[in-house]
PDB file of N, CA, C and O in Angstrom:
ATOM      1  N   PHE A   1     -24.085  -9.700  -1.028  1.00 45.00           N
ATOM      2  CA  PHE A   1     -24.435  -8.152  -1.053  1.00 45.00           C
ATOM      3  C   PHE A   1     -25.679  -8.404   0.355  1.00 45.00           C
ATOM      4  O   PHE A   1     -26.358  -9.128   0.675  1.00 45.00           O
ATOM      5  N   SER A   2     -25.143  -7.482   1.089  1.00 50.00           N
ATOM      6  CA  SER A   2     -25.532  -7.502   2.662  1.00 50.00           C
ATOM      7  C   SER A   2     -25.897  -6.075   3.174  1.00 50.00           C
ATOM      8  O   SER A   2     -24.902  -5.459   3.045  1.00 50.00           O
ATOM      9  N   ALA A   3     -27.037  -5.771   3.339  1.00 54.00           N
ATOM     10  CA  ALA A   3     -27.395  -4.326   3.701  1.00 54.00           C
ATOM     11  C   ALA A   3     -26.916  -3.433   2.766  1.00 54.00           C
ATOM     12  O   ALA A   3     -25.941  -2.556   3.370  1.00 54.00           O
ATOM     13  N   GLY A   4     -27.006  -3.190   1.445  1.00 56.00           N
ATOM     14  CA  GLY A   4     -26.223  -2.308   0.722  1.00 56.00           C
ATOM     15  C   GLY A   4     -24.956  -2.444   0.575  1.00 56.00           C
ATOM     16  O   GLY A   4     -24.250  -1.267  -0.083  1.00 56.00           O
ATOM     17  N   VAL A   5     -24.019  -3.517   1.285  1.00 58.00           N
ATOM     18  CA  VAL A   5     -22.701  -3.559   1.105  1.00 58.00           C
ATOM     19  C   VAL A   5     -22.367  -4.657   0.337  1.00 58.00           C
ATOM     20  O   VAL A   5     -22.875  -5.813   0.221  1.00 58.00           O
ATOM     21  N   LEU A   6     -21.498  -4.546  -1.093  1.00 56.00           N
ATOM     22  CA  LEU A   6     -20.824  -5.696  -1.745  1.00 56.00           C
ATOM     23  C   LEU A   6     -19.780  -6.645  -0.670  1.00 56.00           C
ATOM     24  O   LEU A   6     -18.640  -5.850  -0.157  1.00 56.00           O
ATOM     25  N   THR A   7     -20.197  -7.713  -0.468  1.00 59.00           N
ATOM     26  CA  THR A   7     -19.248  -8.718   0.314  1.00 59.00           C
ATOM     27  C   THR A   7     -18.353  -9.460  -0.512  1.00 59.00           C
ATOM     28  O   THR A   7     -18.942  -9.909  -1.956  1.00 59.00           O
ATOM     29  N   GLY A   8     -16.900  -9.799  -0.251  1.00 59.00           N
ATOM     30  CA  GLY A   8     -16.740 -10.861  -1.010  1.00 59.00           C
ATOM     31  C   GLY A   8     -15.165 -11.001  -0.559  1.00 59.00           C
ATOM     32  O   GLY A   8     -14.711  -9.976   0.226  1.00 59.00           O
ATOM     33  N   ASN A   9     -14.299 -11.840  -0.936  1.00 59.00           N
ATOM     34  CA  ASN A   9     -13.251 -12.067  -0.649  1.00 59.00           C
ATOM     35  C   ASN A   9     -11.978 -11.229  -1.870  1.00 59.00           C
ATOM     36  O   ASN A   9     -12.648 -10.752  -2.625  1.00 59.00           O
ATOM     37  N   ALA A  10     -10.891 -11.339  -1.465  1.00 54.00           N
ATOM     38  CA  ALA A  10      -9.973 -10.701  -2.427  1.00 54.00           C
ATOM     39  C   ALA A  10      -9.832 -11.082  -3.610  1.00 54.00           C
ATOM     40  O   ALA A  10      -8.980 -10.302  -4.581  1.00 54.00           O
ATOM     41  N   LYS A  11     -10.677 -11.824  -3.944  1.00 66.00           N
ATOM     42  CA  LYS A  11     -10.839 -12.741  -5.299  1.00 66.00           C
ATOM     43  C   LYS A  11     -11.470 -11.894  -6.243  1.00 66.00           C
ATOM     44  O   LYS A  11     -11.235 -11.836  -7.429  1.00 66.00           O
ATOM     45  N   ILE A  12     -12.367 -11.199  -5.336  1.00 82.00           N
ATOM     46  CA  ILE A  12     -13.474 -10.287  -6.437  1.00 82.00           C
ATOM     47  C   ILE A  12     -13.506  -9.120  -6.197  1.00 82.00           C
ATOM     48  O   ILE A  12     -13.718  -8.222  -6.945  1.00 82.00           O
ATOM     49  N   ARG A  13     -12.736  -8.500  -5.350  1.00 87.00           N
ATOM     50  CA  ARG A  13     -12.480  -7.291  -5.015  1.00 87.00           C
ATOM     51  C   ARG A  13     -11.141  -6.750  -4.488  1.00 87.00           C
ATOM     52  O   ARG A  13     -10.628  -7.646  -3.774  1.00 87.00           O
ATOM     53  N   GLY A  14     -10.573  -5.360  -4.750  1.00 91.00           N
ATOM     54  CA  GLY A  14      -9.449  -5.093  -4.291  1.00 91.00           C
ATOM     55  C   GLY A  14      -8.772  -3.405  -4.578  1.00 91.00           C
ATOM     56  O   GLY A  14      -9.791  -3.026  -5.107  1.00 91.00           O
ATOM     57  N   THR A  15      -7.580  -3.287  -4.431  1.00 92.00           N
ATOM     58  CA  THR A  15      -7.226  -2.100  -4.531  1.00 92.00           C
ATOM     59  C   THR A  15      -5.812  -2.025  -4.857  1.00 92.00           C
ATOM     60  O   THR A  15      -5.010  -2.920  -4.294  1.00 92.00           O
ATOM     61  N   ALA A  16      -5.542  -1.236  -5.498  1.00 95.00           N
ATOM     62  CA  ALA A  16      -3.759  -1.488  -6.355  1.00 95.00           C
ATOM     63  C   ALA A  16      -3.474   0.137  -6.443  1.00 95.00           C
ATOM     64  O   ALA A  16      -4.406   0.914  -6.307  1.00 95.00           O
ATOM     65  N   ALA A  17      -2.426   0.180  -6.610  1.00 93.00           N
ATOM     66  CA  ALA A  17      -2.084   1.651  -7.378  1.00 93.00           C
ATOM     67  C   ALA A  17      -0.876   1.310  -8.249  1.00 93.00           C
ATOM     68  O   ALA A  17       0.268   0.371  -8.434  1.00 93.00           O
ATOM     69  N   PHE A  18      -0.865   2.592  -9.326  1.00 93.00           N
ATOM     70  CA  PHE A  18       0.186   2.492 -10.171  1.00 93.00           C
ATOM     71  C   PHE A  18       1.530   2.829  -9.638  1.00 93.00           C
ATOM     72  O   PHE A  18       1.211   3.719  -8.508  1.00 93.00           O
ATOM     73  N   THR A  19       3.078   2.649  -9.713  1.00 90.00           N
ATOM     74  CA  THR A  19       4.137   3.086  -9.282  1.00 90.00           C
ATOM     75  C   THR A  19       4.416   4.462  -9.938  1.00 90.00           C
ATOM     76  O   THR A  19       4.486   4.414 -11.119  1.00 90.00           O
ATOM     77  N   SER A  20       4.229   5.651  -9.331  1.00 87.00           N
ATOM     78  CA  SER A  20       4.567   6.948  -9.819  1.00 87.00           C
ATOM     79  C   SER A  20       4.068   7.150 -11.100  1.00 87.00           C
ATOM     80  O   SER A  20       2.772   7.114 -11.597  1.00 87.00           O
ATOM     81  N   ALA A  21       5.054   7.223 -12.502  1.00 88.00           N
ATOM     82  CA  ALA A  21       4.099   7.687 -14.043  1.00 88.00           C
ATOM     83  C   ALA A  21       4.191   6.303 -14.458  1.00 88.00           C
ATOM     84  O   ALA A  21       3.631   6.203 -15.989  1.00 88.00           O
ATOM     85  N   GLU A  22       3.992   4.944 -14.083  1.00 92.00           N
ATOM     86  CA  GLU A  22       3.734   3.856 -14.575  1.00 92.00           C
ATOM     87  C   GLU A  22       2.026   4.031 -15.512  1.00 92.00           C
ATOM     88  O   GLU A  22       1.091   4.420 -14.842  1.00 92.00           O
ATOM     89  N   VAL A  23       2.129   3.382 -16.488  1.00 94.00           N
ATOM     90  CA  VAL A  23       0.693   3.745 -17.561  1.00 94.00           C
ATOM     91  C   VAL A  23      -0.002   1.946 -17.335  1.00 94.00           C
ATOM     92  O   VAL A  23      -0.915   2.193 -17.896  1.00 94.00           O
ATOM     93  N   VAL A  24       0.705   1.077 -16.941  1.00 96.00           N
ATOM     94  CA  VAL A  24       0.377  -0.389 -16.814  1.00 96.00           C
ATOM     95  C   VAL A  24       0.451  -0.853 -15.842  1.00 96.00           C
ATOM     96  O   VAL A  24       1.631  -1.119 -15.444  1.00 96.00           O
ATOM     97  N   LYS A  25      -0.710  -1.363 -15.171  1.00 97.00           N
ATOM     98  CA  LYS A  25      -0.321  -1.716 -13.660  1.00 97.00           C
ATOM     99  C   LYS A  25      -0.612  -3.288 -14.039  1.00 97.00           C
ATOM    100  O   LYS A  25      -2.204  -3.576 -14.632  1.00 97.00           O
ATOM    101  N   SER A  26      -0.182  -4.716 -13.443  1.00 97.00           N
ATOM    102  CA  SER A  26      -0.587  -6.111 -13.339  1.00 97.00           C
ATOM    103  C   SER A  26      -0.677  -6.197 -12.160  1.00 97.00           C
ATOM    104  O   SER A  26       0.123  -6.198 -11.368  1.00 97.00           O
ATOM    105  N   VAL A  27      -2.202  -6.771 -12.018  1.00 96.00           N
ATOM    106  CA  VAL A  27      -2.451  -7.292 -10.575  1.00 96.00           C
ATOM    107  C   VAL A  27      -2.549  -8.862 -10.641  1.00 96.00           C
ATOM    108  O   VAL A  27      -3.449  -9.408 -11.192  1.00 96.00           O
ATOM    109  N   TYR A  28      -1.651  -9.858 -10.100  1.00 94.00           N
ATOM    110  CA  TYR A  28      -1.908 -11.202 -10.043  1.00 94.00           C
ATOM    111  C   TYR A  28      -3.229 -11.692  -9.005  1.00 94.00           C
ATOM    112  O   TYR A  28      -3.322 -11.270  -7.811  1.00 94.00           O
ATOM    113  N   ILE A  29      -4.439 -12.325  -9.774  1.00 91.00           N
ATOM    114  CA  ILE A  29      -5.491 -12.539  -9.119  1.00 91.00           C
ATOM    115  C   ILE A  29      -5.132 -14.265  -9.547  1.00 91.00           C
ATOM    116  O   ILE A  29      -5.968 -14.515 -10.796  1.00 91.00           O
ATOM    117  N   ALA A  30      -5.143 -14.926  -8.714  1.00 90.00           N
ATOM    118  CA  ALA A  30      -5.165 -16.595  -9.185  1.00 90.00           C
ATOM    119  C   ALA A  30      -6.976 -16.587  -9.758  1.00 90.00           C
ATOM    120  O   ALA A  30      -7.479 -16.519  -8.606  1.00 90.00           O
ATOM    121  N   GLY A  31      -6.937 -17.468 -10.739  1.00 89.00           N
ATOM    122  CA  GLY A  31      -8.204 -17.937 -11.156  1.00 89.00           C
ATOM    123  C   GLY A  31      -8.964 -17.049 -11.758  1.00 89.00           C
ATOM    124  O   GLY A  31      -9.820 -17.525 -12.465  1.00 89.00           O
ATOM    125  N   LEU A  32      -8.408 -16.004 -12.034  1.00 91.00           N
ATOM    126  CA  LEU A  32      -9.336 -14.884 -12.931  1.00 91.00           C
ATOM    127  C   LEU A  32      -9.340 -15.247 -14.545  1.00 91.00           C
ATOM    128  O   LEU A  32      -8.322 -16.105 -14.671  1.00 91.00           O
ATOM    129  N   LEU A  33     -10.134 -15.241 -14.947  1.00 92.00           N
ATOM    130  CA  LEU A  33     -10.300 -15.680 -16.285  1.00 92.00           C
ATOM    131  C   LEU A  33     -10.396 -14.591 -17.210  1.00 92.00           C
ATOM    132  O   LEU A  33     -10.687 -13.642 -17.073  1.00 92.00           O
ATOM    133  N   ALA A  34     -10.187 -14.623 -18.662  1.00 95.00           N
ATOM    134  CA  ALA A  34     -10.109 -13.953 -19.729  1.00 95.00           C
ATOM    135  C   ALA A  34     -11.763 -13.365 -20.066  1.00 95.00           C
ATOM    136  O   ALA A  34     -11.677 -12.545 -20.296  1.00 95.00           O
ATOM    137  N   THR A  35     -12.508 -14.339 -19.458  1.00 92.00           N
ATOM    138  CA  THR A  35     -13.802 -14.162 -19.831  1.00 92.00           C
ATOM    139  C   THR A  35     -14.516 -13.420 -18.708  1.00 92.00           C
ATOM    140  O   THR A  35     -15.807 -12.879 -18.618  1.00 92.00           O
ATOM    141  N   ASP A  36     -13.885 -12.948 -17.695  1.00 91.00           N
ATOM    142  CA  ASP A  36     -14.351 -12.440 -16.499  1.00 91.00           C
ATOM    143  C   ASP A  36     -14.682 -10.885 -16.844  1.00 91.00           C
ATOM    144  O   ASP A  36     -13.604 -10.408 -17.500  1.00 91.00           O
ATOM    145  N   LEU A  37     -15.843 -10.282 -16.587  1.00 91.00           N
ATOM    146  CA  LEU A  37     -16.130  -8.792 -16.077  1.00 91.00           C
ATOM    147  C   LEU A  37     -14.941  -8.145 -15.279  1.00 91.00           C
ATOM    148  O   LEU A  37     -15.322  -8.526 -14.040  1.00 91.00           O
ATOM    149  N   VAL A  38     -14.349  -7.080 -15.652  1.00 94.00           N
ATOM    150  CA  VAL A  38     -13.402  -6.455 -14.666  1.00 94.00           C
ATOM    151  C   VAL A  38     -13.556  -4.672 -14.916  1.00 94.00           C
ATOM    152  O   VAL A  38     -14.225  -4.636 -15.684  1.00 94.00           O
ATOM    153  N   PHE A  39     -14.119  -4.071 -13.769  1.00 95.00           N
ATOM    154  CA  PHE A  39     -13.893  -2.831 -13.391  1.00 95.00           C
ATOM    155  C   PHE A  39     -13.169  -2.131 -12.559  1.00 95.00           C
ATOM    156  O   PHE A  39     -12.537  -3.124 -11.741  1.00 95.00           O
ATOM    157  N   ALA A  40     -12.497  -1.200 -12.960  1.00 96.00           N
ATOM    158  CA  ALA A  40     -11.685  -0.387 -12.368  1.00 96.00           C
ATOM    159  C   ALA A  40     -12.060   1.163 -11.945  1.00 96.00           C
ATOM    160  O   ALA A  40     -12.416   1.594 -13.036  1.00 96.00           O
ATOM    161  N   THR A  41     -11.865   1.786 -10.925  1.00 93.00           N
ATOM    162  CA  THR A  41     -12.321   3.076 -10.693  1.00 93.00           C
ATOM    163  C   THR A  41     -11.178   3.817  -9.798  1.00 93.00           C
ATOM    164  O   THR A  41     -10.556   3.330  -9.130  1.00 93.00           O
ATOM    165  N   PRO A  42     -10.810   4.745 -10.518  1.00 93.00           N
ATOM    166  CA  PRO A  42      -9.722   5.610  -9.844  1.00 93.00           C
ATOM    167  C   PRO A  42     -10.342   6.292  -8.446  1.00 93.00           C
ATOM    168  O   PRO A  42     -11.173   6.589  -8.134  1.00 93.00           O
ATOM    169  N   LEU A  43      -9.026   6.270  -7.420  1.00 88.00           N
ATOM    170  CA  LEU A  43      -9.183   6.956  -6.280  1.00 88.00           C
ATOM    171  C   LEU A  43      -8.572   7.912  -6.104  1.00 88.00           C
ATOM    172  O   LEU A  43      -7.344   8.752  -6.990  1.00 88.00           O
ATOM    173  N   ALA A  44      -9.304   9.019  -5.441  1.00 75.00           N
ATOM    174  CA  ALA A  44      -8.913  10.576  -5.175  1.00 75.00           C
ATOM    175  C   ALA A  44      -7.613  10.499  -4.553  1.00 75.00           C
ATOM    176  O   ALA A  44      -7.304   9.712  -3.565  1.00 75.00           O
ATOM    177  N   PRO A  45      -6.657  11.408  -5.025  1.00 70.00           N
ATOM    178  CA  PRO A  45      -5.463  11.594  -4.231  1.00 70.00           C
ATOM    179  C   PRO A  45      -5.288  11.612  -2.814  1.00 70.00           C
ATOM    180  O   PRO A  45      -4.510  11.340  -2.241  1.00 70.00           O
ATOM    181  N   ALA A  46      -6.394  12.597  -2.609  1.00 68.00           N
ATOM    182  CA  ALA A  46      -6.868  12.602  -1.200  1.00 68.00           C
ATOM    183  C   ALA A  46      -8.480  12.713  -0.829  1.00 68.00           C
ATOM    184  O   ALA A  46      -9.055  12.857  -1.887  1.00 68.00           O
ATOM    185  N   SER A  47      -8.425  12.334   0.493  1.00 65.00           N
ATOM    186  CA  SER A  47      -9.991  12.336   0.827  1.00 65.00           C
ATOM    187  C   SER A  47     -10.939  13.459   0.588  1.00 65.00           C
ATOM    188  O   SER A  47     -12.092  13.456   0.292  1.00 65.00           O
ATOM    189  N   THR A  48     -10.190  14.502   0.446  1.00 66.00           N
ATOM    190  CA  THR A  48     -11.212  16.101  -0.040  1.00 66.00           C
ATOM    191  C   THR A  48     -10.959  16.127  -1.256  1.00 66.00           C
ATOM    192  O   THR A  48     -11.561  17.681  -1.823  1.00 66.00           O
ATOM    193  N   THR A  49     -10.185  15.321  -2.158  1.00 71.00           N
ATOM    194  CA  THR A  49     -10.204  16.037  -3.854  1.00 71.00           C
ATOM    195  C   THR A  49     -10.776  15.079  -4.344  1.00 71.00           C
ATOM    196  O   THR A  49     -10.978  13.866  -4.283  1.00 71.00           O
ATOM    197  N   ALA A  50     -11.014  15.411  -5.842  1.00 72.00           N
ATOM    198  CA  ALA A  50     -12.199  14.280  -6.868  1.00 72.00           C
ATOM    199  C   ALA A  50     -10.714  13.950  -7.917  1.00 72.00           C
ATOM    200  O   ALA A  50      -9.722  14.508  -7.557  1.00 72.00           O
ATOM    201  N   PRO A  51     -11.072  12.902  -8.431  1.00 71.00           N
ATOM    202  CA  PRO A  51     -10.238  12.178  -9.489  1.00 71.00           C
ATOM    203  C   PRO A  51      -9.822  13.285 -10.512  1.00 71.00           C
ATOM    204  O   PRO A  51     -10.785  14.195 -10.502  1.00 71.00           O
ATOM    205  N   VAL A  52      -8.565  13.230 -11.021  1.00 78.00           N
ATOM    206  CA  VAL A  52      -8.321  14.335 -11.915  1.00 78.00           C
ATOM    207  C   VAL A  52      -9.101  13.792 -13.399  1.00 78.00           C
ATOM    208  O   VAL A  52      -9.240  12.579 -13.374  1.00 78.00           O
ATOM    209  N   ALA A  53     -10.253  14.927 -14.381  1.00 79.00           N
ATOM    210  CA  ALA A  53     -10.547  14.066 -15.224  1.00 79.00           C
ATOM    211  C   ALA A  53      -9.623  13.337 -16.380  1.00 79.00           C
ATOM    212  O   ALA A  53     -10.223  12.255 -16.924  1.00 79.00           O
ATOM    213  N   GLY A  54      -8.644  13.284 -16.206  1.00 84.00           N
ATOM    214  CA  GLY A  54      -7.477  12.355 -17.246  1.00 84.00           C
ATOM    215  C   GLY A  54      -7.305  11.074 -16.536  1.00 84.00           C
ATOM    216  O   GLY A  54      -6.819  10.520 -16.970  1.00 84.00           O
ATOM    217  N   ASP A  55      -7.882  10.879 -15.419  1.00 88.00           N
ATOM    218  CA  ASP A  55      -7.710   9.627 -15.025  1.00 88.00           C
ATOM    219  C   ASP A  55      -8.578   8.586 -15.079  1.00 88.00           C
ATOM    220  O   ASP A  55      -9.074   8.059 -13.973  1.00 88.00           O
ATOM    221  N   LEU A  56      -8.775   8.417 -16.180  1.00 91.00           N
ATOM    222  CA  LEU A  56      -9.395   7.306 -16.740  1.00 91.00           C
ATOM    223  C   LEU A  56      -8.668   5.894 -17.098  1.00 91.00           C
ATOM    224  O   LEU A  56      -7.514   6.046 -17.204  1.00 91.00           O
ATOM    225  N   LEU A  57      -9.471   5.032 -16.635  1.00 95.00           N
ATOM    226  CA  LEU A  57      -8.782   3.670 -16.438  1.00 95.00           C
ATOM    227  C   LEU A  57      -9.686   2.656 -17.504  1.00 95.00           C
ATOM    228  O   LEU A  57     -10.790   2.554 -17.771  1.00 95.00           O
ATOM    229  N   ASN A  58      -8.673   1.831 -18.208  1.00 96.00           N
ATOM    230  CA  ASN A  58      -8.934   0.482 -18.696  1.00 96.00           C
ATOM    231  C   ASN A  58      -9.171  -0.990 -18.246  1.00 96.00           C
ATOM    232  O   ASN A  58      -7.400  -1.115 -17.854  1.00 96.00           O
ATOM    233  N   ALA A  59      -9.735  -1.484 -17.975  1.00 97.00           N
ATOM    234  CA  ALA A  59      -9.276  -2.901 -17.264  1.00 97.00           C
ATOM    235  C   ALA A  59      -9.570  -3.997 -18.013  1.00 97.00           C
ATOM    236  O   ALA A  59     -10.546  -4.150 -18.772  1.00 97.00           O
ATOM    237  N   ILE A  60      -8.702  -4.581 -18.236  1.00 97.00           N
ATOM    238  CA  ILE A  60      -8.696  -5.899 -19.154  1.00 97.00           C
ATOM    239  C   ILE A  60      -8.442  -7.301 -18.116  1.00 97.00           C
ATOM    240  O   ILE A  60      -7.640  -7.262 -17.264  1.00 97.00           O
ATOM    241  N   ALA A  61      -9.219  -8.158 -18.403  1.00 96.00           N
ATOM    242  CA  ALA A  61      -9.109  -9.766 -17.748  1.00 96.00           C
ATOM    243  C   ALA A  61      -8.163 -10.428 -18.171  1.00 96.00           C
ATOM    244  O   ALA A  61      -8.312 -10.655 -19.570  1.00 96.00           O
ATOM    245  N   LYS A  62      -7.100 -11.030 -17.850  1.00 97.00           N
ATOM    246  CA  LYS A  62      -6.258 -12.227 -18.804  1.00 97.00           C
ATOM    247  C   LYS A  62      -6.269 -12.957 -17.828  1.00 97.00           C
ATOM    248  O   LYS A  62      -6.899 -13.116 -16.368  1.00 97.00           O
ATOM    249  N   THR A  63      -6.007 -14.286 -18.185  1.00 96.00           N
ATOM    250  CA  THR A  63      -5.792 -15.400 -17.213  1.00 96.00           C
ATOM    251  C   THR A  63      -4.892 -15.259 -15.711  1.00 96.00           C
ATOM    252  O   THR A  63      -3.772 -15.074 -15.998  1.00 96.00           O
ATOM    253  N   ASP A  64      -5.634 -15.326 -14.939  1.00 94.00           N
ATOM    254  CA  ASP A  64      -4.492 -14.859 -13.439  1.00 94.00           C
ATOM    255  C   ASP A  64      -4.178 -13.514 -13.561  1.00 94.00           C
ATOM    256  O   ASP A  64      -3.238 -13.489 -12.471  1.00 94.00           O
ATOM    257  N   SER A  65      -4.478 -12.601 -14.284  1.00 96.00           N
ATOM    258  CA  SER A  65      -3.930 -10.878 -14.159  1.00 96.00           C
ATOM    259  C   SER A  65      -5.298 -10.143 -14.673  1.00 96.00           C
ATOM    260  O   SER A  65      -5.730 -10.231 -15.550  1.00 96.00           O
ATOM    261  N   LEU A  66      -5.022  -8.943 -13.714  1.00 96.00           N
ATOM    262  CA  LEU A  66      -5.817  -7.910 -14.050  1.00 96.00           C
ATOM    263  C   LEU A  66      -5.122  -6.932 -14.404  1.00 96.00           C
ATOM    264  O   LEU A  66      -3.805  -6.637 -13.984  1.00 96.00           O
ATOM    265  N   ILE A  67      -5.382  -6.329 -15.813  1.00 98.00           N
ATOM    266  CA  ILE A  67      -4.343  -5.257 -16.326  1.00 98.00           C
ATOM    267  C   ILE A  67      -5.074  -4.009 -16.480  1.00 98.00           C
ATOM    268  O   ILE A  67      -6.193  -3.859 -17.144  1.00 98.00           O
ATOM    269  N   VAL A  68      -4.496  -3.183 -15.999  1.00 97.00           N
ATOM    270  CA  VAL A  68      -5.387  -1.965 -15.561  1.00 97.00           C
ATOM    271  C   VAL A  68      -4.214  -0.906 -16.745  1.00 97.00           C
ATOM    272  O   VAL A  68      -2.966  -0.543 -16.369  1.00 97.00           O
ATOM    273  N   LEU A  69      -4.550  -0.091 -17.403  1.00 96.00           N
ATOM    274  CA  LEU A  69      -4.167   1.069 -18.330  1.00 96.00           C
ATOM    275  C   LEU A  69      -4.595   2.107 -18.068  1.00 96.00           C
ATOM    276  O   LEU A  69      -5.652   2.324 -17.511  1.00 96.00           O
ATOM    277  N   ARG A  70      -3.640   3.288 -18.109  1.00 94.00           N
ATOM    278  CA  ARG A  70      -4.046   4.540 -18.081  1.00 94.00           C
ATOM    279  C   ARG A  70      -3.050   5.239 -19.128  1.00 94.00           C
ATOM    280  O   ARG A  70      -1.890   5.073 -19.595  1.00 94.00           O
ATOM    281  N   ALA A  71      -3.703   6.798 -18.978  1.00 91.00           N
ATOM    282  CA  ALA A  71      -2.624   7.470 -19.822  1.00 91.00           C
ATOM    283  C   ALA A  71      -1.817   7.978 -19.078  1.00 91.00           C
ATOM    284  O   ALA A  71      -1.604   8.366 -18.312  1.00 91.00           O
ATOM    285  N   ALA A  72      -0.635   8.365 -20.202  1.00 90.00           N
ATOM    286  CA  ALA A  72       0.344   8.982 -19.708  1.00 90.00           C
ATOM    287  C   ALA A  72       0.264  10.500 -18.926  1.00 90.00           C
ATOM    288  O   ALA A  72      -0.514  11.328 -19.665  1.00 90.00           O
ATOM    289  N   GLY A  73       0.852  11.287 -18.178  1.00 87.00           N
ATOM    290  CA  GLY A  73       0.837  12.486 -17.935  1.00 87.00           C
ATOM    291  C   GLY A  73      -0.251  12.777 -16.699  1.00 87.00           C
ATOM    292  O   GLY A  73      -0.643  13.687 -16.419  1.00 87.00           O
ATOM    293  N   THR A  74      -0.828  11.705 -16.001  1.00 86.00           N
ATOM    294  CA  THR A  74      -1.862  11.990 -15.239  1.00 86.00           C
ATOM    295  C   THR A  74      -1.613  11.790 -13.472  1.00 86.00           C
ATOM    296  O   THR A  74      -0.050  11.786 -13.766  1.00 86.00           O
ATOM    297  N   THR A  75      -2.286  11.267 -12.915  1.00 85.00           N
ATOM    298  CA  THR A  75      -1.719  11.791 -11.293  1.00 85.00           C
ATOM    299  C   THR A  75      -0.908  10.632 -10.792  1.00 85.00           C
ATOM    300  O   THR A  75      -0.744   9.248 -11.636  1.00 85.00           O
ATOM    301  N   SER A  76       0.382  10.964 -10.617  1.00 86.00           N
ATOM    302  CA  SER A  76       1.220   9.907  -9.990  1.00 86.00           C
ATOM    303  C   SER A  76       0.757   9.272  -8.759  1.00 86.00           C
ATOM    304  O   SER A  76       0.418   9.774  -7.969  1.00 86.00           O
ATOM    305  N   GLY A  77       1.303   7.999  -9.070  1.00 88.00           N
ATOM    306  CA  GLY A  77       0.659   7.119  -8.051  1.00 88.00           C
ATOM    307  C   GLY A  77      -0.345   6.911  -7.585  1.00 88.00           C
ATOM    308  O   GLY A  77      -0.870   6.317  -6.738  1.00 88.00           O
ATOM    309  N   LEU A  78      -1.268   7.233  -9.042  1.00 90.00           N
ATOM    310  CA  LEU A  78      -2.809   7.047  -8.894  1.00 90.00           C
ATOM    311  C   LEU A  78      -2.729   5.676  -8.466  1.00 90.00           C
ATOM    312  O   LEU A  78      -2.749   4.504  -8.921  1.00 90.00           O
ATOM    313  N   GLY A  79      -3.938   5.565  -7.281  1.00 91.00           N
ATOM    314  CA  GLY A  79      -4.687   4.129  -7.127  1.00 91.00           C
ATOM    315  C   GLY A  79      -5.819   4.048  -7.628  1.00 91.00           C
ATOM    316  O   GLY A  79      -6.720   4.790  -7.875  1.00 91.00           O
ATOM    317  N   PHE A  80      -6.485   2.602  -7.591  1.00 94.00           N
ATOM    318  CA  PHE A  80      -8.107   2.509  -7.661  1.00 94.00           C
ATOM    319  C   PHE A  80      -8.269   0.853  -7.253  1.00 94.00           C
ATOM    320  O   PHE A  80      -7.384   0.476  -6.742  1.00 94.00           O
ATOM    321  N   ASN A  81      -9.840   1.171  -7.279  1.00 93.00           N
ATOM    322  CA  ASN A  81     -10.475  -0.188  -6.525  1.00 93.00           C
ATOM    323  C   ASN A  81     -10.557  -0.848  -7.907  1.00 93.00           C
ATOM    324  O   ASN A  81     -10.813  -0.360  -9.121  1.00 93.00           O
ATOM    325  N   TYR A  82     -11.010  -2.536  -7.572  1.00 94.00           N
ATOM    326  CA  TYR A  82     -11.228  -3.268  -8.434  1.00 94.00           C
ATOM    327  C   TYR A  82     -12.291  -4.152  -8.368  1.00 94.00           C
ATOM    328  O   TYR A  82     -12.542  -4.403  -7.077  1.00 94.00           O
ATOM    329  N   LEU A  83     -12.967  -4.239  -9.015  1.00 92.00           N
ATOM    330  CA  LEU A  83     -14.081  -5.181  -9.206  1.00 92.00           C
ATOM    331  C   LEU A  83     -14.382  -6.329 -10.065  1.00 92.00           C
ATOM    332  O   LEU A  83     -14.050  -6.148 -11.211  1.00 92.00           O
ATOM    333  N   ILE A  84     -14.571  -7.424  -9.637  1.00 91.00           N
ATOM    334  CA  ILE A  84     -14.504  -8.881 -10.672  1.00 91.00           C
ATOM    335  C   ILE A  84     -15.567  -9.543 -10.676  1.00 91.00           C
ATOM    336  O   ILE A  84     -16.548 -10.019  -9.796  1.00 91.00           O
ATOM    337  N   VAL A  85     -16.706 -10.050 -12.131  1.00 87.00           N
ATOM    338  CA  VAL A  85     -17.832 -10.274 -11.739  1.00 87.00           C
ATOM    339  C   VAL A  85     -17.551 -11.526 -12.775  1.00 87.00           C
ATOM    340  O   VAL A  85     -17.107 -11.523 -14.103  1.00 87.00           O
ATOM    341  N   ARG A  86     -18.126 -12.684 -12.561  1.00 82.00           N
ATOM    342  CA  ARG A  86     -18.000 -14.102 -13.287  1.00 82.00           C
ATOM    343  C   ARG A  86     -19.217 -14.199 -13.583  1.00 82.00           C
ATOM    344  O   ARG A  86     -20.497 -14.274 -12.941  1.00 82.00           O
TER     345      ARG A  86
END
């Protein structure tokens, strides 16, 4: 943490996206533990719009994989940021 900015390598933070109408996204992260805390937040479809209310995410840590789930029928190709805390 430096000057109000969280720093770290790709193992602790990143960005990914669902493909079209996909409702489960798996992100391979070597060394991730099932006991790690993971957070995922949706990215707005454009810089001038807010995320759709239905774009709620559920993030689950598994060994070497982050699993992010969302409801069907929400924003196509939704992107998200993730953060891992050990």
